[in-house]
Coordinates of N, CA and C in Angstrom, one line a residue:
X81 N 0.1 17.6 11.8 CA -1.5 16.5 11.8 C -1.2 15.5 10.5
X82 N -1.6 14.4 10.8 CA -1.6 13.1 10.3 C -3.0 12.8 9.4
X83 N -2.5 12.4 8.0 CA -4.5 12.7 7.9 C -4.9 10.8 7.7
X84 N -6.1 11.1 7.8 CA -7.1 9.5 8.0 C -6.5 8.9 7.0
X85 N -6.4 7.5 6.6 CA -6.4 6.3 5.6 C -7.0 5.7 5.4
X86 N -7.7 5.6 4.2 CA -8.8 5.0 3.3 C -8.3 3.6 2.9
X87 N -8.7 2.4 2.6 CA -8.1 1.7 1.9 C -9.5 1.5 0.8
X88 N -9.4 1.3 0.0 CA -10.1 1.3 -1.2 C -10.5 -0.3 -1.2
X89 N -11.1 -1.1 -1.3 CA -11.9 -2.1 -1.0 C -10.8 -3.3 -2.0
X90 N -10.9 -2.8 -3.1 CA -9.5 -4.0 -3.9 C -8.3 -3.8 -3.3
X91 N -7.5 -2.6 -2.7 CA -6.4 -2.8 -2.1 C -6.3 -3.4 -0.6
X92 N -7.7 -3.4 0.0 CA -8.1 -4.2 1.5 C -7.5 -5.7 1.2
X93 N -8.5 -6.1 0.2 CA -9.0 -7.5 -0.6 C -7.3 -8.1 -0.6
X94 N -6.4 -6.8 -1.2 CA -5.1 -7.1 -1.8 C -4.2 -7.3 -0.8
X95 N -4.1 -6.5 0.8 CA -3.7 -6.5 1.3 C -4.0 -7.7 2.7
X96 N -5.3 -8.3 2.4 CA -5.3 -9.3 3.4 C -4.9 -10.9 2.6
X97 N -5.1 -10.5 1.4 CA -4.3 -12.4 0.7 C -2.7 -12.3 1.3
X98 N -2.4 -11.1 0.8 CA -1.0 -10.6 1.1 C -0.4 -11.5 2.2
X99 N -1.1 -10.6 3.2 CA -0.4 -11.0 5.1 C -1.2 -12.6 4.6
X100 N -2.1 -13.5 4.7 CA -2.8 -14.5 4.1 C -1.4 -15.3 3.5
X101 N -1.0 -14.8 3.0 CA -0.5 -15.8 2.1 C 1.2 -15.8 2.8
X102 N 1.5 -15.1 3.7 CA 2.9 -15.1 4.3 C 2.8 -15.2 5.7
X103 N 1.5 -15.4 6.0 CA 1.5 -16.3 7.7 C 0.9 -17.8 7.1
X104 N 0.7 -17.9 5.8 CA 1.1 -19.4 5.1 C 2.5 -20.1 5.3
X105 N 3.0 -19.1 4.1 CA 4.8 -19.3 4.3 C 5.4 -19.3 5.1
X106 N 5.0 -18.2 7.3 CA 5.9 -19.1 7.7 C 4.8 -18.2 8.9
X107 N 4.4 -19.0 10.1 CA 3.8 -18.1 11.3 C 4.3 -17.1 11.8
X108 N 4.0 -15.6 11.2 CA 4.3 -14.4 12.6 C 4.9 -13.6 11.3
X109 N 4.8 -14.3 9.7 CA 5.4 -13.5 9.2 C 4.1 -13.1 8.4
X110 N 3.6 -12.8 8.5 CA 1.8 -12.5 8.1 C 2.1 -11.1 8.9
X111 N 2.3 -11.1 10.5 CA 2.0 -10.7 11.6 C 2.9 -9.5 10.7
X112 N 4.1 -9.4 10.8 CA 5.2 -8.9 10.3 C 4.5 -8.0 8.9
X113 N 4.3 -8.1 8.0 CA 3.8 -7.8 6.9 C 2.8 -6.4 7.1
X114 N 1.8 -6.9 8.2 CA 1.2 -5.9 8.7 C 1.8 -5.3 9.5
X115 N 2.4 -5.2 10.3 CA 3.3 -4.2 10.9 C 4.1 -3.5 9.3
X116 N 5.1 -4.0 8.9 CA 5.1 -3.0 7.6 C 4.2 -2.1 7.4
X117 N 3.4 -2.1 6.7 CA 1.7 -2.1 5.8 C 1.7 -0.9 7.0
X118 N 1.1 -0.6 8.4 CA 1.3 -0.2 9.0 C 1.9 1.4 9.2
X119 N 3.7 1.0 9.3 CA 4.6 2.0 9.0 C 4.4 2.5 8.0
X120 N 4.2 1.7 6.8 CA 4.3 2.9 5.3 C 3.5 3.8 5.3
X121 N 2.0 3.2 6.0 CA 0.9 3.9 6.0 C 0.6 5.1 6.9
X122 N 1.3 5.1 7.9 CA 1.6 5.9 8.7 C 2.1 7.2 8.0
X123 N 3.7 6.9 7.6 CA 4.7 7.2 7.1 C 4.2 8.1 6.0
X124 N 2.9 7.6 5.2 CA 2.0 8.5 4.0 C 0.8 9.3 4.9
X125 N 0.8 9.2 6.2 CA -0.2 10.2 6.5 C 0.4 10.8 7.2
X126 N 1.4 10.7 8.0 CA 2.5 11.7 8.1 C 3.7 13.0 7.1
X127 N 3.5 12.1 6.3 CA 4.3 12.3 5.1 C 4.1 13.0 4.0
X128 N 2.8 12.7 3.4 CA 2.3 12.4 1.8 C 2.7 13.1 1.5
X129 N 3.5 13.9 0.8 CA 4.3 14.4 -0.3 C 6.1 13.9 -0.5
X130 N 6.1 13.1 1.0 CA 7.5 12.5 0.2 C 7.1 10.9 -0.4
X131 N 6.0 10.7 -0.2 CA 5.9 9.6 -1.0 C 6.8 10.1 -3.0
X132 N 7.2 9.2 -3.2 CA 7.6 9.2 -5.0 C 6.7 9.4 -6.0
X133 N 6.5 10.2 -6.3 CA 5.2 10.5 -7.7 C 4.9 9.5 -8.5
X134 N 3.9 8.9 -8.9 CA 3.9 8.0 -10.1 C 3.1 8.9 -11.0
X135 N 2.1 9.5 -10.2 CA 1.5 10.6 -11.6 C 1.0 12.2 -11.1
X136 N 0.4 13.2 -11.5 CA 0.1 13.8 -11.1 C -0.8 14.3 -9.8
X137 N -1.3 13.2 -9.6 CA -2.5 12.4 -8.7 C -1.5 11.5 -7.2
X138 N -1.1 10.3 -7.4 CA -0.6 8.9 -7.4 C 0.8 9.4 -6.3
X139 N 0.7 8.7 -5.5 CA 2.1 8.7 -5.1 C 2.4 7.0 -4.2
X140 N 3.8 6.8 -4.0 CA 3.2 5.0 -3.8 C 4.6 6.1 -2.6
X141 N 4.5 4.9 -1.6 CA 5.8 4.3 -1.0 C 5.7 3.3 -0.7
X142 N 6.8 2.8 -0.2 CA 7.6 1.4 -0.4 C 7.8 0.6 0.8
X143 N 7.4 -1.2 1.4 CA 7.3 -1.7 2.3 C 8.1 -2.0 2.5
X144 N 9.0 -1.7 3.6 CA 10.1 -2.6 4.0 C 9.9 -4.0 4.1
X145 N 11.0 -4.7 3.6 CA 11.2 -6.2 3.4 C 10.7 -7.4 2.9
X146 N 9.8 -6.3 2.1 CA 8.4 -7.3 2.2 C 8.7 -6.9 0.4
X147 N 8.2 -7.2 -1.2 CA 8.6 -6.3 -2.1 C 6.9 -5.9 -3.4
X148 N 6.8 -5.1 -1.9 CA 4.9 -4.6 -2.7 C 5.3 -2.7 -2.1
X149 N 4.3 -2.1 -2.5 CA 4.3 -0.5 -2.3 C 3.1 -0.1 -2.1
X150 N 2.5 0.8 -1.3 CA 1.8 1.6 -1.4 C 1.5 2.8 -2.3
X151 N 0.4 2.4 -2.5 CA -0.4 3.2 -3.9 C -1.3 4.4 -3.5
X152 N -1.1 5.9 -3.2 CA -1.9 6.4 -2.9 C -1.9 8.0 -3.3
X153 N -3.2 8.3 -2.9 CA -3.4 10.1 -3.5 C -4.1 10.6 -2.2
X154 N -3.5 11.7 -2.3 CA -3.4 12.7 -0.9 C -4.8 13.4 -1.1
X155 N -5.4 13.8 0.1 CA -6.8 14.2 -0.3 C -6.6 15.7 1.0
X156 N -8.0 16.8 0.8 CA -7.5 17.5 2.0 C -7.6 17.2 3.3
X157 N -8.2 16.0 3.9 CA -8.0 15.0 5.1 C -8.0 13.5 5.2
X158 N -7.2 13.3 4.5 CA -6.8 11.9 3.8 C -6.6 11.4 3.1
X159 N -5.2 10.5 3.0 CA -5.1 9.8 2.0 C -5.7 8.8 1.7
X160 N -5.5 8.0 0.5 CA -6.9 6.7 -0.2 C -5.7 6.1 -1.2
X161 N -6.3 4.9 -0.5 CA -4.8 3.9 -0.6 C -5.8 2.9 -1.9
X162 N -5.3 3.5 -3.3 CA -6.2 2.4 -4.5 C -4.9 0.9 -4.4
X163 N -3.8 1.1 -3.9 CA -3.4 -0.5 -3.9 C -1.9 -0.4 -3.2
X164 N -2.3 -1.9 -3.0 CA -1.2 -2.6 -2.1 C -0.4 -3.8 -3.5
X165 N 1.0 -3.6 -4.0 CA 1.2 -3.7 -5.8 C 2.4 -4.5 -4.8
X166 N 2.5 -5.6 -5.7 CA 3.7 -6.7 -5.7 C 4.0 -5.0 -6.6
X167 N 5.5 -5.8 -6.3 CA 6.9 -4.7 -7.4 C 6.5 -5.3 -8.8
X168 N 6.6 -6.7 -9.1 CA 7.0 -7.0 -10.3 C 5.5 -8.2 -10.9
X169 N 4.5 -8.4 -10.5 CA 3.5 -8.4 -10.7 C 2.2 -7.3 -11.6
X170 N 2.1 -8.1 -12.3 CA 0.8 -7.0 -13.3 C 1.3 -5.5 -13.4
X171 N 2.2 -5.4 -13.1 CA 2.3 -3.2 -13.4 C 1.3 -3.0 -14.1
X172 N 0.3 -1.7 -12.7 CA -0.4 -0.5 -13.5 C -1.2 -1.2 -13.8
X173 N -1.8 -2.4 -13.0 CA -2.9 -3.0 -13.1 C -4.5 -2.3 -12.3
X174 N -3.7 -1.5 -11.6 CA -4.7 0.2 -10.7 C -5.3 1.1 -11.4
X175 N -4.7 0.8 -12.0 CA -5.4 2.4 -13.3 C -6.5 2.1 -13.4
X176 N -7.2 1.6 -13.4 CA -8.5 1.4 -13.2 C -9.6 1.7 -12.0
X177 N -8.7 1.7 -10.7 CA -9.3 2.2 -9.8 C -10.2 3.4 -9.6
X178 N -10.3 3.4 -9.1 CA -11.6 4.7 -8.8 C -11.8 5.8 -7.3
X179 N -12.4 6.6 -7.6 CA -11.9 6.3 -5.6 C -11.4 7.9 -5.3
X180 N -10.1 8.0 -5.8 CA -9.2 8.8 -5.4 C -9.5 10.4 -5.6

């Protein structure tokens, strides 16, 4: 059974901003980003322990075709996505986020 997914408000804002950016770069690319984030989220929901460990509580799974990953915590009934993070921009900026 897949866990529910919930985004931290700042992770949701990152996701929306990246999607808008890609749509401006090329029409349809924002939709492609959306589809890949959804696929990565569903993967984490189905197999939460399959993501690469970042710490004792956090894991990440990569977003195909784009230089991003989802950073998430696994809880009893949900995965809590703390960041939709770019590979090379501001490493570790999400460390102050709570709610996991």
